[in-house]
Amino acid sequence: MTARSYEVRTYGCQMNVHDSERLSGLLEDAGYVRAPKGEPADVVVFNTCAVRENADNKLYGNLGHLAPAKAERPGMQIAVGGCLAQKDRDTIVRKAPWVDVVFGTHNVGALPVLLERARIEQEAQVEILESLDVFPSTLPTRRESAYAAWVAISVGCNNTCTFCIVPALRGKEKDRRPGDVLAEIETLVGEGVIEVTLLGQNVNAYGSDMGDREAFSKLLRSCGRIEGLERVRFTSPHPRDFTDDVIAAMAETPNVMHQLHMPLQSGSDAMLRAMRRSYRQDKYLGIIERVRAAMPDAAISTDIIVGFPGETDEDFEQTLHTVREARFAAAFTFQYSKRPGTPAATMDGQVPKEVVTERYQRLLALQEEISWAENRTQVGRTLEVLVAEGEGRKDHDTARLSGRAPDNRLVHFERPEGGVRPGDMVSVEITYAAPHHLLAEKPTLAIRRTPAGDAWERRNAAPAAGPGVLLGMPQIGAPAAPAVPAAAACCD
């Protein structure tokens, strides 16, 4: 019997991207095979996001496009999971009765069973749990990269930001035990991974479950003792929980990168209070100052919401002031729009769309200027770049390759004559800076072959198509995000 094929389509934040790796692993463990790129799949899984503007309309549009294909292919199945499934439950089946399975954020592991049950019973299966049944990291995983990996250290969030619905959908924070996290990382390194990103809705609140306020800094230091692990990153921390022991761990642990993505959301104390963000402008800038004192080369990025209900011209000017003071390497900016189910959606003082758009453009122009100036400080420096796969959209036309510097800036460099693999390291001299990337136009200074490059080579001996990831994690050096709703930044 020919194995049934699958495709996972991912929307949303880095947590969703990582969840999709679990979904792929579960399906392959159950005997499914990934559908070749461009070919129809027997099972199509939508891993959804509830915080994007018109997320539900986009989902139903995509489901509508699949309806004729499903009618023509007996046995084809469609599953919908993720945050929107957790929120809308039976609504999905009512609006798209050709969907076979709806599952929530707390029961990712049930997908293969639900698909089989739907096939046998010939009716839609809807299973939404209110709390986590199995920690996702215990599930099989089909990693999308041979050289870099996500590692979840917690799920859920204890914050109550008024613009965010995610805590209601993913539940209260639950932490993994440090030993389990480190064991997973050691296994990944044994498979060739040399870079990990620690994930959590509020990653530096790690330890609240265990009653240890310094658990996160201890975890970072423990990562520093894993032989073969070259780069450690984490996303996204909350300013409320960003403590000096974390700064010290970053500065003193050689493989923890001097890169920080820390959401600001607004520079106005009044807006931060309305957003229910438990810090103020002075505290935020104080953290930035201490980070730079300990790590002068740190590249810092952020998320900012424009046009939150009640935002005045003075509030917005305070955001611009904070941006000028912080000098972010990049800022991911969002135009506020109402998200049903959030307190902010019913607040007074909704800002007119034209006002939000004008402020947004001013913020983009300021941040573009700062990003370019910050990137120009890199010209003339020699950087060791982790060669990436698929980072440079124009690499084929320019005969260049692309990768990430230690601070996660995107670097395009001349293709070495000797050849190089994704996962290998190259040393290059930066010759030009643009607002969102760096160029190294001189010949590569050195190539260092790594176990990660070996792992990439083994994996690509028989290439497989990847799932469509429509939005991933913020990256320093990437363009500021287009105008999307404020809730897109809600996991921070």
Coordinates of C-alpha atoms in Angstrom, one line a residue:
M1 CA 0.0 0.0 0.0
T2 CA 1.3 3.5 -0.9
A3 CA 1.9 5.7 2.1
R4 CA -0.5 8.7 2.4
S5 CA 1.2 12.1 1.8
Y6 CA 0.8 15.2 4.0
E7 CA 1.4 18.9 3.8
V8 CA 1.5 21.3 6.8
R9 CA 0.7 25.0 6.2
T10 CA 1.8 27.3 9.0
Y11 CA 0.6 30.7 10.0
G12 CA 1.8 32.9 12.9
C13 CA 4.6 33.1 15.3
Q14 CA 7.7 31.0 16.0
M15 CA 5.7 28.9 18.5
N16 CA 3.4 27.8 15.6
V17 CA 6.4 27.1 13.4
H18 CA 7.8 24.8 16.1
D19 CA 4.4 23.2 16.6
S20 CA 4.3 22.4 12.9
E21 CA 7.6 20.6 13.3
R22 CA 5.8 18.4 15.9
L23 CA 2.8 17.9 13.6
S24 CA 5.1 16.8 10.8
G25 CA 7.0 14.4 13.1
L26 CA 3.7 12.9 14.4
L27 CA 2.4 12.3 10.9
E28 CA 5.7 10.7 9.7
D29 CA 5.8 8.6 12.9
A30 CA 2.3 7.4 11.9
G31 CA 3.4 6.4 8.4
Y32 CA 2.6 9.4 6.4
V33 CA 5.2 10.9 3.9
R34 CA 5.7 14.5 3.1
A35 CA 4.1 15.5 -0.3
P36 CA 6.6 16.5 -2.9
K37 CA 6.6 20.3 -3.5
G38 CA 3.9 21.3 -6.0
E39 CA 2.0 18.0 -5.7
P40 CA -1.4 17.5 -4.0
A41 CA -1.3 15.9 -0.6
D42 CA -3.7 13.3 0.8
V43 CA -3.8 15.2 4.1
V44 CA -3.5 19.0 4.4
V45 CA -3.1 20.5 7.9
F46 CA -3.6 24.2 8.6
N47 CA -1.7 25.3 11.8
T48 CA -3.5 28.6 12.4
C49 CA -2.9 31.9 14.2
A50 CA -5.7 33.9 15.9
V51 CA -3.9 37.2 16.3
R52 CA -3.5 38.3 12.7
E53 CA -6.0 40.7 11.1
N54 CA -8.8 38.8 9.4
A55 CA -7.1 35.5 10.3
D56 CA -10.5 33.7 10.1
N57 CA -11.4 35.1 6.7
K58 CA -8.0 34.0 5.3
L59 CA -8.5 30.5 6.7
Y60 CA -11.9 30.1 5.3
G61 CA -10.7 31.4 1.9
N62 CA -7.9 28.8 1.9
L63 CA -10.3 26.1 2.9
G64 CA -12.7 27.2 0.1
H65 CA -9.9 26.8 -2.4
L66 CA -9.4 23.2 -1.3
A67 CA -13.0 22.2 -1.3
P68 CA -13.1 21.3 -5.1
A69 CA -9.9 19.4 -4.8
K70 CA -11.3 17.4 -1.9
A71 CA -14.5 16.6 -3.8
E72 CA -12.4 15.3 -6.7
R73 CA -10.1 13.2 -4.5
P74 CA -11.8 10.5 -2.5
G75 CA -10.0 10.0 0.8
M76 CA -8.4 13.4 1.0
Q77 CA -8.5 14.9 4.4
I78 CA -8.2 18.5 5.8
A79 CA -7.3 19.3 9.4
V80 CA -7.3 22.7 11.2
G81 CA -5.3 23.2 14.4
G82 CA -3.6 26.0 16.3
C83 CA -4.9 29.1 18.0
L84 CA -7.8 29.9 15.7
A85 CA -9.0 26.3 16.1
Q86 CA -8.8 26.7 19.9
K87 CA -10.9 29.9 19.7
D88 CA -13.5 29.0 17.1
R89 CA -14.1 25.3 17.7
D90 CA -17.3 24.2 16.1
T91 CA -17.5 27.3 14.0
I92 CA -14.9 26.0 11.6
V93 CA -16.9 22.8 10.8
R94 CA -20.1 24.8 10.5
K95 CA -18.6 27.2 7.9
A96 CA -16.4 24.6 6.2
P97 CA -18.2 21.2 6.6
W98 CA -15.6 19.5 4.3
V99 CA -13.0 19.8 7.1
D100 CA -12.3 16.4 8.7
V101 CA -10.5 17.3 11.9
V102 CA -10.3 20.4 14.3
F103 CA -7.8 20.2 17.1
G104 CA -6.5 22.8 19.6
T105 CA -3.3 24.0 21.0
H106 CA -3.3 21.6 23.9
N107 CA -3.7 18.3 22.0
V108 CA -1.4 18.5 19.1
G109 CA -0.4 14.9 19.7
A110 CA -3.9 13.7 18.9
L111 CA -3.8 14.5 15.2
P112 CA -3.0 11.1 13.7
V113 CA -5.7 9.4 15.9
L114 CA -8.3 12.1 14.9
L115 CA -7.5 11.7 11.2
E116 CA -8.0 7.9 11.4
R117 CA -11.2 8.3 13.4
A118 CA -12.6 10.8 10.9
R119 CA -11.7 8.4 8.1
I120 CA -13.4 5.4 9.7
E121 CA -16.5 7.2 11.0
Q122 CA -16.9 9.4 8.0
E123 CA -17.6 12.5 10.0
A124 CA -15.7 15.5 11.4
Q125 CA -13.8 15.1 14.6
V126 CA -13.5 18.1 16.9
E127 CA -11.3 17.8 19.9
I128 CA -10.4 20.9 21.9
L129 CA -8.8 20.4 25.3
E130 CA -8.8 23.3 27.9
S131 CA -5.3 22.4 29.3
L132 CA -2.2 20.7 28.0
D133 CA -2.3 16.9 27.9
V134 CA 1.3 16.2 26.9
F135 CA 4.2 18.7 26.8
P136 CA 4.9 19.2 23.1
S137 CA 8.6 18.4 23.4
T138 CA 7.8 14.8 24.2
L139 CA 6.3 14.4 20.7
P140 CA 8.1 13.2 17.5
T141 CA 9.6 16.1 15.6
R142 CA 10.5 16.6 11.9
R143 CA 13.0 19.5 12.2
E144 CA 13.0 22.0 9.3
S145 CA 16.7 22.7 9.6
A146 CA 19.7 20.4 9.9
Y147 CA 21.9 23.1 11.6
A148 CA 19.5 25.2 13.7
A149 CA 16.7 24.2 16.0
W150 CA 13.9 25.6 18.2
V151 CA 13.7 24.3 21.7
A152 CA 10.6 25.1 23.8
I153 CA 11.4 25.7 27.4
S154 CA 7.8 26.7 28.4
V155 CA 4.3 27.0 27.0
G156 CA 1.6 29.4 27.9
C157 CA 1.7 32.8 29.4
N158 CA 0.7 34.4 32.8
N159 CA 0.5 37.9 31.4
T160 CA -2.8 39.8 30.8
C161 CA -1.9 42.3 28.1
T162 CA -5.1 43.9 26.9
F163 CA -4.3 43.5 23.2
C164 CA -3.5 39.8 23.3
I165 CA -5.7 36.7 23.2
V166 CA -2.9 34.1 23.2
P167 CA -2.9 33.4 27.0
A168 CA -6.6 32.5 26.8
L169 CA -5.8 30.1 23.9
R170 CA -2.5 28.6 25.1
G171 CA -3.2 28.7 28.9
K172 CA -1.1 29.5 31.9
E173 CA 2.7 29.1 31.7
K174 CA 4.1 25.6 32.2
D175 CA 7.9 25.1 32.4
R176 CA 9.9 22.2 31.3
R177 CA 12.5 20.8 33.8
P178 CA 16.0 22.1 33.0
G179 CA 17.3 18.5 32.7
D180 CA 14.7 17.8 30.0
V181 CA 15.6 20.9 28.1
L182 CA 19.4 20.3 28.2
A183 CA 18.9 16.6 27.3
E184 CA 17.0 17.7 24.1
I185 CA 19.7 20.2 23.2
E186 CA 22.4 17.6 23.7
T187 CA 20.5 15.2 21.4
L188 CA 20.2 17.9 18.8
V189 CA 23.9 18.7 19.0
G190 CA 24.6 15.0 18.6
E191 CA 22.6 15.1 15.4
G192 CA 24.7 18.0 14.0
V193 CA 22.8 21.1 15.2
I194 CA 25.1 23.9 16.3
E195 CA 22.5 26.7 17.0
V196 CA 19.4 26.6 19.2
T197 CA 16.8 29.2 20.0
L198 CA 15.1 28.8 23.3
L199 CA 11.3 29.4 22.9
G200 CA 8.6 30.6 25.3
Q201 CA 5.7 32.9 25.1
N202 CA 7.5 34.8 27.9
V203 CA 10.8 33.1 27.8
N204 CA 12.6 34.8 30.6
A205 CA 9.7 34.1 33.1
Y206 CA 11.1 30.6 33.0
G207 CA 11.3 29.2 36.5
S208 CA 8.0 30.7 37.8
D209 CA 6.6 27.2 37.8
M210 CA 9.5 25.9 39.8
G211 CA 9.9 28.9 42.2
D212 CA 13.3 29.8 41.0
R213 CA 13.7 33.4 39.8
E214 CA 17.1 32.7 38.4
A215 CA 16.2 29.5 36.5
F216 CA 16.5 31.2 33.1
S217 CA 20.0 32.6 33.7
K218 CA 21.1 29.2 35.1
L219 CA 19.7 27.5 31.9
L220 CA 21.7 29.9 29.7
R221 CA 24.9 29.1 31.6
S222 CA 24.2 25.4 31.4
C223 CA 23.8 25.7 27.6
G224 CA 27.4 27.2 27.7
R225 CA 28.7 23.9 28.9
I226 CA 27.3 21.8 26.1
E227 CA 30.2 20.8 23.9
G228 CA 29.6 21.5 20.2
L229 CA 26.8 24.0 20.7
E230 CA 28.1 27.2 19.1
R231 CA 25.2 29.6 19.2
V232 CA 22.3 30.0 21.7
R233 CA 19.5 32.5 21.2
F234 CA 16.1 33.0 22.9
T235 CA 12.8 34.7 22.1
S236 CA 10.9 36.6 23.3
P237 CA 11.7 38.0 26.8
H238 CA 9.4 40.4 28.7
P239 CA 10.9 43.6 30.1
R240 CA 9.1 42.9 33.4
D241 CA 11.2 39.7 34.0
F242 CA 14.5 40.8 32.5
T243 CA 16.8 40.8 35.4
D244 CA 20.5 41.5 35.8
D245 CA 21.4 37.8 36.3
V246 CA 20.2 37.2 32.7
I247 CA 22.4 40.1 31.4
A248 CA 25.4 38.6 33.3
A249 CA 24.7 35.1 31.9
M250 CA 24.5 36.5 28.3
A251 CA 27.7 38.5 28.7
E252 CA 29.7 35.7 30.4
T253 CA 28.6 32.6 28.5
P254 CA 30.6 32.5 25.2
N255 CA 28.0 30.7 23.1
V256 CA 25.0 32.9 24.1
M257 CA 24.8 35.4 21.3
H258 CA 24.8 39.2 22.0
Q259 CA 21.4 39.6 20.4
L260 CA 18.2 40.6 22.2
H261 CA 14.6 40.9 20.8
M262 CA 12.7 42.6 23.6
P263 CA 9.2 44.0 22.8
L264 CA 8.6 47.6 23.8
Q265 CA 5.0 47.9 22.4
S266 CA 4.9 51.7 23.3
G267 CA 7.2 54.3 24.7
S268 CA 4.3 56.0 26.5
D269 CA 3.7 55.2 30.2
A270 CA 0.0 55.9 29.7
M271 CA -0.2 53.4 26.8
L272 CA 1.8 50.8 28.7
R273 CA -0.6 51.2 31.6
A274 CA -3.6 50.8 29.2
M275 CA -1.9 47.7 27.6
R276 CA -1.4 46.3 31.1
R277 CA 2.4 46.1 30.5
S278 CA 4.1 46.0 33.9
Y279 CA 7.0 48.3 33.1
R280 CA 7.5 51.9 32.1
Q281 CA 9.7 53.8 29.6
D282 CA 12.5 54.5 32.2
K283 CA 12.7 50.8 33.2
Y284 CA 12.8 49.7 29.6
L285 CA 15.6 52.1 28.7
G286 CA 17.4 51.2 31.9
I287 CA 17.5 47.5 30.7
I288 CA 18.9 48.6 27.3
E289 CA 21.6 50.7 29.0
R290 CA 22.7 47.8 31.3
V291 CA 22.7 45.3 28.4
R292 CA 24.9 47.6 26.3
A293 CA 27.2 48.3 29.3
A294 CA 27.8 44.6 29.6
M295 CA 27.8 43.9 25.9
P296 CA 28.6 47.0 23.8
D297 CA 28.2 45.0 20.6
A298 CA 24.7 43.8 21.4
A299 CA 22.1 44.1 18.6
I300 CA 18.7 44.8 20.0
S301 CA 15.4 44.6 18.2
T302 CA 11.8 45.1 19.4
D303 CA 8.1 45.1 18.6
I304 CA 6.0 48.3 18.6
I305 CA 2.3 48.9 18.4
V306 CA 1.0 52.1 16.7
G307 CA -2.4 53.5 17.3
F308 CA -3.5 51.6 20.5
P309 CA -6.8 52.9 21.8
G310 CA -6.4 56.3 23.5
E311 CA -3.0 57.0 21.9
T312 CA -2.5 60.7 21.6
D313 CA 0.1 62.7 19.6
E314 CA 2.1 63.1 22.8
D315 CA 1.9 59.3 23.5
F316 CA 3.2 58.6 20.0
E317 CA 6.0 61.2 20.4
Q318 CA 7.1 59.3 23.5
T319 CA 7.4 56.2 21.4
L320 CA 9.5 58.0 18.9
H321 CA 11.7 59.4 21.8
T322 CA 12.2 55.8 23.1
V323 CA 13.2 54.6 19.7
R324 CA 15.7 57.3 19.3
E325 CA 17.2 56.6 22.7
A326 CA 17.2 52.8 22.3
R327 CA 18.7 52.8 18.8
F328 CA 17.2 49.4 17.8
A329 CA 18.9 47.4 15.1
A330 CA 15.4 46.6 13.9
A331 CA 11.8 47.2 15.0
F332 CA 8.8 45.1 14.0
T333 CA 6.0 47.7 13.9
F334 CA 2.3 46.9 13.9
Q335 CA -0.8 49.0 13.2
Y336 CA -3.3 48.3 15.9
S337 CA -6.6 46.7 14.9
K338 CA -9.3 45.2 17.0
R339 CA -9.0 41.6 17.9
P340 CA -12.3 40.0 19.1
G341 CA -12.0 38.6 22.6
T342 CA -9.4 41.1 23.8
P343 CA -10.1 43.9 26.3
A344 CA -8.6 46.4 23.9
A345 CA -11.3 45.7 21.3
T346 CA -14.0 47.4 23.4
M347 CA -11.9 50.3 24.8
D348 CA -12.9 53.9 24.2
G349 CA -10.6 56.1 22.1
Q350 CA -10.1 53.9 19.0
V351 CA -7.7 55.9 16.8
P352 CA -8.9 56.7 13.3
K353 CA -7.2 54.6 10.6
E354 CA -5.7 57.5 8.7
V355 CA -4.1 58.8 12.0
V356 CA -2.6 55.3 12.7
T357 CA -1.3 55.0 9.1
E358 CA 0.4 58.4 9.3
R359 CA 2.1 57.6 12.6
Y360 CA 3.1 54.2 11.4
Q361 CA 4.9 55.7 8.3
R362 CA 6.7 58.2 10.5
L363 CA 7.9 55.4 12.8
L364 CA 9.0 53.3 9.9
A365 CA 11.0 56.2 8.5
L366 CA 12.8 56.9 11.8
Q367 CA 13.6 53.2 12.4
E368 CA 14.9 52.8 8.8
E369 CA 17.3 55.7 9.4
I370 CA 18.5 54.2 12.7
S371 CA 18.8 50.6 11.3
W372 CA 20.9 51.9 8.4
A373 CA 23.2 53.9 10.8
E374 CA 23.6 50.9 13.1
N375 CA 24.4 48.6 10.2
R376 CA 27.0 51.0 8.9
T377 CA 29.0 50.5 12.1
Q378 CA 29.6 46.9 10.9
V379 CA 31.5 48.0 7.7
G380 CA 35.1 46.9 7.9
R381 CA 34.5 44.3 10.5
T382 CA 35.3 40.6 10.0
L383 CA 32.3 38.5 11.0
E384 CA 31.9 34.7 11.2
V385 CA 28.7 33.9 9.4
L386 CA 26.6 30.7 9.8
V387 CA 25.7 29.8 6.2
A388 CA 22.0 29.6 5.8
E389 CA 19.6 27.9 3.4
G390 CA 17.0 30.1 1.7
E391 CA 17.8 33.3 3.5
G392 CA 18.8 35.3 0.4
R393 CA 15.9 35.6 -2.1
K394 CA 18.2 36.9 -4.8
D395 CA 21.2 34.6 -4.1
H396 CA 20.7 32.7 -7.4
D397 CA 20.7 35.9 -9.4
T398 CA 23.6 37.5 -7.7
A399 CA 25.7 34.4 -7.3
R400 CA 26.0 35.1 -3.6
L401 CA 25.2 33.1 -0.5
S402 CA 23.6 34.3 2.7
G403 CA 23.8 33.7 6.4
R404 CA 23.6 35.1 9.9
A405 CA 26.3 36.9 11.9
P406 CA 26.6 36.2 15.6
D407 CA 24.2 39.1 16.4
N408 CA 21.7 37.6 13.8
R409 CA 22.2 40.3 11.2
L410 CA 21.7 39.0 7.7
V411 CA 24.9 38.9 5.6
H412 CA 25.1 38.3 1.9
F413 CA 28.6 37.2 0.8
E414 CA 30.4 36.2 -2.4
R415 CA 30.2 32.5 -3.2
P416 CA 33.5 30.9 -2.2
E417 CA 35.4 29.1 -5.0
G418 CA 35.8 25.9 -2.9
G419 CA 32.1 25.6 -2.1
V420 CA 30.4 25.8 1.2
R421 CA 27.3 24.1 2.7
P422 CA 24.5 25.5 4.9
G423 CA 25.6 24.9 8.4
D424 CA 29.2 25.7 7.7
M425 CA 30.9 28.9 9.0
V426 CA 32.6 31.5 6.8
S427 CA 34.7 34.5 7.8
V428 CA 34.0 37.6 5.7
E429 CA 34.8 41.3 5.7
I430 CA 31.7 43.6 5.6
T431 CA 32.1 46.1 2.8
Y432 CA 28.6 47.7 2.6
A433 CA 25.6 48.1 4.8
A434 CA 21.9 48.5 3.9
P435 CA 19.1 49.1 6.4
H436 CA 18.2 45.5 6.5
H437 CA 21.3 43.5 5.5
L438 CA 25.1 43.6 5.2
L439 CA 27.2 42.8 2.2
A440 CA 30.7 41.2 2.0
E441 CA 31.8 41.8 -1.5
K442 CA 35.4 40.6 -1.1
P443 CA 36.5 36.9 -1.3
T444 CA 35.8 34.8 1.7
L445 CA 38.6 34.9 4.2
A446 CA 38.1 31.5 5.7
I447 CA 35.7 28.5 5.6
R448 CA 35.1 26.2 8.6
R449 CA 33.3 23.0 7.9
T450 CA 31.1 21.9 10.7
P451 CA 29.1 18.9 11.9
A452 CA 26.0 21.0 11.0
G453 CA 27.2 21.2 7.4
D454 CA 27.7 17.4 7.5
A455 CA 24.2 17.0 8.8
W456 CA 22.8 19.2 6.0
E457 CA 24.7 17.2 3.4
R458 CA 23.3 13.9 4.8
R459 CA 19.7 15.2 4.8
N460 CA 19.9 16.5 1.3
A461 CA 21.3 13.3 -0.2
A462 CA 17.5 12.7 -0.8
P463 CA 15.9 16.2 -0.9
A464 CA 12.4 16.6 0.6
A465 CA 10.0 19.5 0.1
G466 CA 9.3 21.7 3.1
P467 CA 6.0 22.9 4.4
G468 CA 4.8 26.4 3.7
V469 CA 5.9 28.6 6.6
L470 CA 4.1 31.9 6.0
L471 CA 5.5 33.9 8.9
G472 CA 8.4 33.1 11.2
M473 CA 10.2 34.6 14.1
P474 CA 11.5 38.2 13.9
Q475 CA 15.1 38.4 12.8
I476 CA 17.5 41.3 13.3
G477 CA 18.4 42.9 10.0
A478 CA 15.1 41.9 8.4
P479 CA 12.8 44.6 7.1
A480 CA 10.3 46.1 9.5
A481 CA 7.1 44.1 9.3
P482 CA 4.3 45.3 7.1
A483 CA 1.2 46.8 8.6
V484 CA -0.5 44.0 10.6
P485 CA -2.6 44.1 13.7
A486 CA -1.1 44.8 17.1
A487 CA -2.0 41.3 18.4
A488 CA 0.7 39.9 16.1
A489 CA 3.2 40.9 18.8
C490 CA 1.1 39.4 21.6
C491 CA 3.4 36.5 22.5
D492 CA 5.9 38.8 24.2

